[in-house]
Short mmCIF file of C-alpha atoms in Angstrom, two decimals:
data_model
loop_
_atom_site.label_atom_id
_atom_site.label_comp_id
_atom_site.label_asym_id
_atom_site.label_seq_id
_atom_site.Cartn_x
_atom_site.Cartn_y
_atom_site.Cartn_z
CA UNK A 1 35.98 25.05 13.87
CA UNK A 2 33.55 27.93 13.33
CA UNK A 3 33.47 31.65 13.93
CA UNK A 4 31.30 31.39 17.02
CA UNK A 5 33.77 29.08 18.77
CA UNK A 6 35.79 30.42 21.66
CA UNK A 7 39.04 28.83 22.77
CA UNK A 8 40.99 29.45 25.97
CA UNK A 9 44.76 28.92 26.02
CA UNK A 10 46.36 28.70 29.45
CA UNK A 11 49.99 28.56 30.54
CA UNK A 12 52.05 29.06 33.69
CA UNK A 13 54.57 31.12 31.72
CA UNK A 14 54.59 34.45 29.92
CA UNK A 15 53.77 34.98 26.26
CA UNK A 16 57.39 35.58 25.31
CA UNK A 17 58.52 32.33 26.92
CA UNK A 18 55.80 30.34 25.12
CA UNK A 19 56.45 30.87 21.39
CA UNK A 20 54.60 27.66 20.54
CA UNK A 21 51.46 28.91 22.29
CA UNK A 22 51.76 32.27 20.48
CA UNK A 23 52.01 30.56 17.09
CA UNK A 24 48.92 28.51 17.91
CA UNK A 25 46.59 31.37 18.83
CA UNK A 26 47.90 33.47 15.94
CA UNK A 27 47.00 30.55 13.67
CA UNK A 28 43.47 30.18 15.02
CA UNK A 29 42.49 33.79 15.81
CA UNK A 30 40.99 34.51 12.37
CA UNK A 31 38.46 31.69 12.77
CA UNK A 32 37.73 31.61 16.51
CA UNK A 33 37.67 33.99 19.43
CA UNK A 34 40.88 33.34 21.38
CA UNK A 35 41.37 34.00 25.08
CA UNK A 36 44.89 33.61 26.49
CA UNK A 37 45.59 33.34 30.22
CA UNK A 38 49.23 33.75 31.20
CA UNK A 39 51.51 35.12 33.91
CA UNK A 40 53.40 38.38 33.69
CA UNK A 41 57.13 38.00 34.30
CA UNK A 42 59.11 41.01 35.51
CA UNK A 43 62.21 40.21 33.44
CA UNK A 44 63.59 40.29 29.88
CA UNK A 45 60.33 38.83 28.55
CA UNK A 46 58.16 41.84 29.47
CA UNK A 47 58.97 43.92 26.40
CA UNK A 48 58.55 40.96 24.05
CA UNK A 49 55.23 40.03 25.69
CA UNK A 50 54.01 43.59 25.13
CA UNK A 51 54.94 43.35 21.43
CA UNK A 52 52.98 40.11 21.08
CA UNK A 53 49.90 41.70 22.65
CA UNK A 54 50.10 44.77 20.41
CA UNK A 55 50.19 42.73 17.22
CA UNK A 56 47.18 40.64 18.28
CA UNK A 57 44.46 43.18 19.21
CA UNK A 58 41.68 40.71 18.39
CA UNK A 59 42.85 38.30 21.11
CA UNK A 60 41.55 38.63 24.68
CA UNK A 61 44.63 38.50 26.91
CA UNK A 62 44.10 37.67 30.58
CA UNK A 63 47.29 38.66 32.32
CA UNK A 64 48.02 37.45 35.84
CA UNK A 65 50.36 39.82 37.64
CA UNK A 66 51.16 38.05 40.90
CA UNK A 67 52.40 41.27 42.50
CA UNK A 68 49.09 43.04 41.96
CA UNK A 69 46.98 40.22 43.38
CA UNK A 70 49.29 39.56 46.28
CA UNK A 71 46.73 37.93 48.60
CA UNK A 72 45.61 35.44 45.95
CA UNK A 73 49.25 34.67 45.17
CA UNK A 74 49.97 34.00 48.84
CA UNK A 75 46.97 31.69 49.10
CA UNK A 76 48.12 29.84 45.99
CA UNK A 77 51.62 29.39 47.41
CA UNK A 78 50.26 28.22 50.74
CA UNK A 79 48.09 25.62 48.98
CA UNK A 80 51.21 24.51 47.12
CA UNK A 81 53.08 23.97 50.41
CA UNK A 82 50.11 22.17 51.99
CA UNK A 83 49.84 19.89 48.96
CA UNK A 84 53.51 18.95 49.30
CA UNK A 85 52.90 18.01 52.95
CA UNK A 86 49.90 15.85 52.03
CA UNK A 87 51.62 14.37 48.98
CA UNK A 88 52.79 11.31 50.95
CA UNK A 89 49.21 10.45 51.95
CA UNK A 90 47.46 11.17 48.62
CA UNK A 91 49.95 9.99 46.00
CA UNK A 92 47.29 9.35 43.36
CA UNK A 93 45.06 12.38 43.94
CA UNK A 94 45.29 14.58 40.80
CA UNK A 95 44.55 17.81 42.65
CA UNK A 96 47.13 17.21 45.38
CA UNK A 97 49.70 16.16 42.77
CA UNK A 98 48.96 19.21 40.60
CA UNK A 99 49.10 21.72 43.45
CA UNK A 100 52.30 20.13 44.81
CA UNK A 101 53.85 20.25 41.34
CA UNK A 102 53.38 23.98 40.69
CA UNK A 103 52.29 26.90 42.89
CA UNK A 104 50.66 28.57 39.88
CA UNK A 105 48.23 25.69 39.34
CA UNK A 106 45.88 26.77 42.18
CA UNK A 107 45.92 30.34 40.87
CA UNK A 108 44.94 29.23 37.35
CA UNK A 109 42.21 27.10 38.92
CA UNK A 110 40.82 30.15 40.77
CA UNK A 111 40.96 32.35 37.65
CA UNK A 112 39.32 29.93 35.25
CA UNK A 113 36.46 29.24 37.67
CA UNK A 114 35.65 32.96 38.04
CA UNK A 115 36.31 34.33 34.59
CA UNK A 116 34.56 31.84 32.35
CA UNK A 117 31.17 31.25 33.96
CA UNK A 118 29.45 33.37 31.32
CA UNK A 119 31.73 32.79 28.33
CA UNK A 120 30.72 30.30 25.63
CA UNK A 121 33.98 28.36 25.44
CA UNK A 122 34.18 25.36 23.13
CA UNK A 123 37.70 24.22 24.02
CA UNK A 124 40.56 24.83 26.46
CA UNK A 125 44.14 24.22 25.34
CA UNK A 126 46.75 23.80 28.09
CA UNK A 127 50.42 24.46 27.51
CA UNK A 128 52.89 23.03 30.06
CA UNK A 129 52.30 20.73 32.98
CA UNK A 130 51.22 23.31 35.57
CA UNK A 131 48.27 24.28 33.38
CA UNK A 132 47.01 20.74 32.75
CA UNK A 133 44.94 20.26 35.93
CA UNK A 134 43.20 23.69 35.87
CA UNK A 135 42.33 23.10 32.20
CA UNK A 136 41.05 19.61 33.03
CA UNK A 137 38.81 20.93 35.84
CA UNK A 138 37.45 23.70 33.65
CA UNK A 139 36.70 21.20 30.88
CA UNK A 140 34.80 18.70 33.02
CA UNK A 141 32.92 21.40 34.98
CA UNK A 142 31.92 23.33 31.85
CA UNK A 143 31.44 20.41 29.44
CA UNK A 144 33.95 21.78 26.95
CA UNK A 145 36.72 19.99 25.07
CA UNK A 146 40.16 19.58 26.62
CA UNK A 147 43.30 19.76 24.50
CA UNK A 148 46.81 19.22 25.89
CA UNK A 149 50.04 20.26 24.25
CA UNK A 150 53.07 18.13 25.19
CA UNK A 151 56.05 20.26 24.21
CA UNK A 152 58.32 18.28 26.55
CA UNK A 153 58.12 14.87 28.17
CA UNK A 154 57.68 16.18 31.70
CA UNK A 155 58.37 12.98 33.71
CA UNK A 156 61.76 12.83 32.02
CA UNK A 157 62.77 16.36 33.02
CA UNK A 158 65.06 17.05 35.97
CA UNK A 159 63.52 17.02 39.47
CA UNK A 160 64.16 20.33 41.23
CA UNK A 161 62.17 19.93 44.47
CA UNK A 162 59.89 17.50 46.27
CA UNK A 163 62.06 14.82 44.66
CA UNK A 164 60.51 11.94 46.62
CA UNK A 165 57.10 12.46 44.97
CA UNK A 166 57.58 14.77 42.00
CA UNK A 167 58.17 12.08 39.37
CA UNK A 168 54.97 10.27 40.41
CA UNK A 169 53.11 13.60 40.53
CA UNK A 170 53.92 14.26 36.89
CA UNK A 171 52.74 10.80 35.89
CA UNK A 172 49.46 11.21 37.80
CA UNK A 173 48.79 14.68 36.34
CA UNK A 174 49.39 13.54 32.79
CA UNK A 175 47.44 10.27 33.02
CA UNK A 176 44.42 11.84 34.74
CA UNK A 177 44.21 14.67 32.21
CA UNK A 178 44.90 12.35 29.26
CA UNK A 179 41.83 10.36 30.34
CA UNK A 180 39.61 13.37 29.62
CA UNK A 181 41.40 14.86 26.63
CA UNK A 182 39.66 15.32 23.30
CA UNK A 183 43.01 15.98 21.63
CA UNK A 184 46.72 15.74 22.46
CA UNK A 185 49.53 17.29 20.44
CA UNK A 186 53.24 16.47 20.73
CA UNK A 187 56.26 18.56 19.72
CA UNK A 188 58.24 15.57 18.45
CA UNK A 189 57.79 11.99 17.34
CA UNK A 190 60.03 10.85 20.22
CA UNK A 191 57.79 12.50 22.82
CA UNK A 192 54.71 10.90 21.24
CA UNK A 193 56.28 7.44 21.23
CA UNK A 194 57.42 7.79 24.85
CA UNK A 195 53.96 8.87 26.01
CA UNK A 196 52.39 5.94 24.18
CA UNK A 197 54.61 3.49 26.07
CA UNK A 198 53.87 5.01 29.50
CA UNK A 199 50.24 6.19 29.41
CA UNK A 200 46.83 4.85 28.46
CA UNK A 201 44.60 6.71 26.01
CA UNK A 202 40.97 6.62 25.04
CA UNK A 203 40.49 5.33 21.52
CA UNK A 204 38.63 8.46 20.42
CA UNK A 205 41.32 10.88 21.64
CA UNK A 206 42.90 12.64 18.66
CA UNK A 207 46.70 12.58 18.78
CA UNK A 208 49.21 14.18 16.43
CA UNK A 209 52.78 15.45 16.23
CA UNK A 210 53.06 19.17 15.53
CA UNK A 211 56.74 20.08 15.41
CA UNK A 212 57.70 23.47 16.75
CA UNK A 213 58.93 24.83 13.42
CA UNK A 214 58.96 28.44 12.25
CA UNK A 215 57.22 30.14 9.37
CA UNK A 216 59.14 29.64 6.13
CA UNK A 217 59.26 33.38 5.42
CA UNK A 218 61.11 33.87 8.73
CA UNK A 219 64.23 32.66 6.91
CA UNK A 220 65.67 34.63 3.97
CA UNK A 221 67.26 32.73 1.13
CA UNK A 222 70.85 31.75 2.03
CA UNK A 223 73.49 34.28 1.00
CA UNK A 224 76.61 33.26 -0.94
CA UNK A 225 79.16 35.67 0.57
CA UNK A 226 81.42 33.48 2.69
CA UNK A 227 85.13 33.31 1.95
CA UNK A 228 85.61 30.93 4.87
CA UNK A 229 83.48 28.22 6.47
CA UNK A 230 81.26 29.48 9.29
CA UNK A 231 79.91 27.23 12.04
CA UNK A 232 77.20 28.50 14.39
CA UNK A 233 75.69 27.52 17.75
CA UNK A 234 73.07 29.49 19.68
CA UNK A 235 71.12 29.32 22.90
CA UNK A 236 70.00 31.66 25.69
CA UNK A 237 73.25 31.07 27.58
CA UNK A 238 76.83 30.23 26.65
CA UNK A 239 77.59 28.01 29.62
CA UNK A 240 79.17 24.69 30.74
CA UNK A 241 78.05 21.14 29.88
CA UNK A 242 76.47 22.09 26.57
CA UNK A 243 79.17 20.69 24.29
CA UNK A 244 80.98 24.00 24.00
CA UNK A 245 84.10 22.77 25.79
CA UNK A 246 84.72 20.54 22.77
CA UNK A 247 83.96 23.40 20.37
CA UNK A 248 86.66 25.57 21.96
CA UNK A 249 89.18 22.74 21.60
CA UNK A 250 88.19 21.98 18.00
CA UNK A 251 88.48 25.67 17.08
CA UNK A 252 92.20 25.55 17.92
CA UNK A 253 92.63 22.65 15.50
CA UNK A 254 90.70 24.19 12.58
CA UNK A 255 91.96 27.76 12.32
CA UNK A 256 90.48 28.05 8.81
CA UNK A 257 86.94 27.72 10.24
CA UNK A 258 85.14 30.49 12.12
CA UNK A 259 82.95 29.42 15.05
CA UNK A 260 80.10 31.76 16.02
CA UNK A 261 78.48 31.35 19.45
CA UNK A 262 75.31 33.34 20.16
CA UNK A 263 73.96 33.82 23.68
CA UNK A 264 74.58 35.39 27.06
CA UNK A 265 78.08 34.36 28.19
CA UNK A 266 78.62 32.80 31.60
CA UNK A 267 81.68 34.85 32.52
CA UNK A 268 83.13 32.26 34.90
CA UNK A 269 82.88 29.66 32.16
CA UNK A 270 84.39 31.93 29.49
CA UNK A 271 87.29 32.88 31.74
CA UNK A 272 88.12 29.20 32.31
CA UNK A 273 88.25 28.47 28.58
CA UNK A 274 91.16 29.15 26.27
CA UNK A 275 89.41 30.84 23.36
CA UNK A 276 91.15 31.08 19.99
CA UNK A 277 90.83 34.00 17.58
CA UNK A 278 88.48 32.12 15.25
CA UNK A 279 85.77 31.93 17.94
CA UNK A 280 83.35 34.86 17.86
CA UNK A 281 80.89 35.40 20.71
CA UNK A 282 77.73 37.33 19.85
CA UNK A 283 75.16 38.78 22.25
CA UNK A 284 71.65 37.26 22.21
CA UNK A 285 69.67 38.28 19.13
CA UNK A 286 65.99 38.80 18.50
CA UNK A 287 64.44 35.97 16.52
CA UNK A 288 64.27 37.88 13.22
CA UNK A 289 67.91 39.01 13.48
CA UNK A 290 68.99 35.50 14.47
CA UNK A 291 67.29 33.94 11.46
CA UNK A 292 68.84 36.54 9.15
CA UNK A 293 72.25 35.81 10.68
CA UNK A 294 71.80 32.05 10.16
CA UNK A 295 71.30 32.64 6.42
CA UNK A 296 74.96 33.68 6.27
CA UNK A 297 76.25 30.58 8.07
CA UNK A 298 77.26 27.17 6.68
CA UNK A 299 77.09 24.58 9.48
CA UNK A 300 74.82 24.42 12.52
CA UNK A 301 76.01 22.66 15.68
CA UNK A 302 73.25 20.75 17.52
CA UNK A 303 75.20 19.43 20.50
CA UNK A 304 72.43 18.19 22.78
CA UNK A 305 73.46 15.87 25.62
CA UNK A 306 71.12 12.89 25.73
CA UNK A 307 72.22 12.09 29.30
CA UNK A 308 71.02 15.41 30.78
CA UNK A 309 67.52 14.04 31.35
CA UNK A 310 64.95 11.79 29.74
CA UNK A 311 63.35 14.63 27.82
CA UNK A 312 66.54 15.90 26.17
CA UNK A 313 66.98 12.65 24.24
CA UNK A 314 63.55 12.68 22.61
CA UNK A 315 62.75 16.37 22.11
CA UNK A 316 63.44 18.37 18.95
CA UNK A 317 64.92 21.76 19.81
CA UNK A 318 64.18 25.12 18.23
CA UNK A 319 67.91 25.32 17.53
CA UNK A 320 67.86 22.20 15.36
CA UNK A 321 64.77 23.30 13.44
CA UNK A 322 66.16 26.81 12.86
CA UNK A 323 69.35 25.36 11.37
CA UNK A 324 67.33 23.11 9.07
CA UNK A 325 64.97 25.87 7.93
CA UNK A 326 67.90 28.24 7.29
CA UNK A 327 69.42 25.65 4.94
CA UNK A 328 72.47 24.90 7.08
CA UNK A 329 74.27 21.57 7.09
CA UNK A 330 73.80 20.14 10.58
CA UNK A 331 76.32 18.37 12.79
CA UNK A 332 74.22 16.77 15.53
CA UNK A 333 74.75 14.55 18.55
CA UNK A 334 72.97 11.20 18.60
CA UNK A 335 69.81 12.00 20.51
CA UNK A 336 66.72 10.12 19.36
CA UNK A 337 64.97 13.33 18.34
CA UNK A 338 67.81 14.60 16.16
CA UNK A 339 68.69 11.21 14.68
CA UNK A 340 65.06 10.48 13.76
CA UNK A 341 64.53 13.86 12.10
CA UNK A 342 67.83 13.87 10.20
CA UNK A 343 66.94 10.50 8.68
CA UNK A 344 63.73 12.04 7.36
CA UNK A 345 65.64 15.00 5.90
CA UNK A 346 68.22 12.86 4.08
CA UNK A 347 72.02 12.65 3.92
CA UNK A 348 72.46 16.08 2.37
CA UNK A 349 70.88 17.72 5.44
CA UNK A 350 73.50 16.74 8.00
CA UNK A 351 75.19 13.96 9.91
CA UNK A 352 75.16 12.46 13.38
CA UNK A 353 78.46 12.80 15.25
CA UNK A 354 79.58 9.19 15.73
CA UNK A 355 83.09 9.60 17.18
CA UNK A 356 84.06 13.20 17.88
CA UNK A 357 83.33 16.65 16.51
CA UNK A 358 86.94 16.90 15.37
CA UNK A 359 86.73 13.67 13.34
CA UNK A 360 83.46 14.66 11.70
CA UNK A 361 84.81 18.06 10.64
CA UNK A 362 87.94 16.44 9.24
CA UNK A 363 85.85 14.01 7.16
CA UNK A 364 83.19 16.54 6.18
CA UNK A 365 82.22 16.63 2.51
CA UNK A 366 82.84 20.32 1.81
CA UNK A 367 80.85 20.13 -1.41
CA UNK A 368 77.66 19.91 0.69
CA UNK A 369 78.44 23.38 2.06
CA UNK A 370 78.26 25.01 -1.35
CA UNK A 371 75.62 27.67 -1.87
CA UNK A 372 73.52 25.57 -4.24
CA UNK A 373 73.11 22.84 -1.61
CA UNK A 374 72.21 25.42 1.05
CA UNK A 375 69.46 26.84 -1.16
CA UNK A 376 68.16 23.35 -1.89
CA UNK A 377 67.98 22.53 1.85
CA UNK A 378 66.26 25.87 2.51
CA UNK A 379 63.62 25.09 -0.12
CA UNK A 380 63.03 21.54 1.13
CA UNK A 381 62.50 22.77 4.68
CA UNK A 382 59.31 24.52 3.60
CA UNK A 383 57.69 21.08 3.74
CA UNK A 384 57.78 21.11 7.55
CA UNK A 385 57.43 24.88 8.13
CA UNK A 386 54.79 26.23 10.51
CA UNK A 387 52.46 26.86 7.55
CA UNK A 388 52.17 23.08 7.10
CA UNK A 389 52.26 22.20 10.80
CA UNK A 390 49.51 24.71 11.60
CA UNK A 391 47.16 22.85 9.25
CA UNK A 392 47.40 19.86 11.60
CA UNK A 393 46.36 22.12 14.49
CA UNK A 394 43.38 23.44 12.54
CA UNK A 395 42.20 19.88 11.90
CA UNK A 396 42.58 19.01 15.60
CA UNK A 397 40.27 21.77 16.81
CA UNK A 398 37.45 21.17 14.31
#
């Protein structure tokens, strides 16, 4: 990596919905010129995306507003529909598979071809599946290095449309782009192991796990103020089939424990539940406020359902990592990702729920919730903070 290098990051999402991408270009921007191509979303993420841009004036942001380039957006969507029609006849064609997979892929392809003819790029880094093919085409046409970030195992994710061909499309996109990749990064050990059983790789392709952790200074030292035990769970939405049904039942049994749920409530779901007084529902919080709030908690609930899809079992969620970095004791379901990481952290970090949440709380060693243990866990988590993970990224792009 040198100061004359220029790297392009591309994604089909917005900046605010790609925190991993943001951490990566903020890590590299002091050593290389970073260009970031992304889509503007007219929703909650707009204000956060603006904040990200303002704090990174040295980065060249290439924003795609689909409403402003309406004709190009229509063409891209038409190509998407045509690709779906032809999918049955060209099942192994990477371009057909990529365009059928995501209607933003053609648009990224158009943009990269036009914008970077006269830019001295050294590498393109693609985040999420829809960006893989455009990055691959740019790399082979411009003789630059291709890097792919596998934050999720895409073939294992739920199929939402074009179900007859979509699973195969994802396999074709990943294998064809893997064949040309200089480097591949994975967000968890489980995702890496799964990819290695399904796909072929060139021997010289650099591969590494970079977990999606946070900066250590994002988490203040745990505070010893609790008179009662506080459990916490957070996500974007408080909704069904996320393990919360059991939490509401358990809360009735343990009236001496306070259960904090953070997220946007699904009103129909909330109205169906019988919620006891020791359950507190909080509105969604900004990341800094959330991390400060976690420092006051005792136990984090990581209730991922391994049966939701093939990715859920092997990924490592931001929720789980935030609990660990805040110093909380973790009660986690037995997904591969959570089980594997808890083993690395040790018995004082948390336990896997083997029977039921109720049984585990009843048998919980309360000594491990004392402030001294929380501080010790908080300190140990610095080992896998983003400061250490980002060093892996720097090595990958040399």
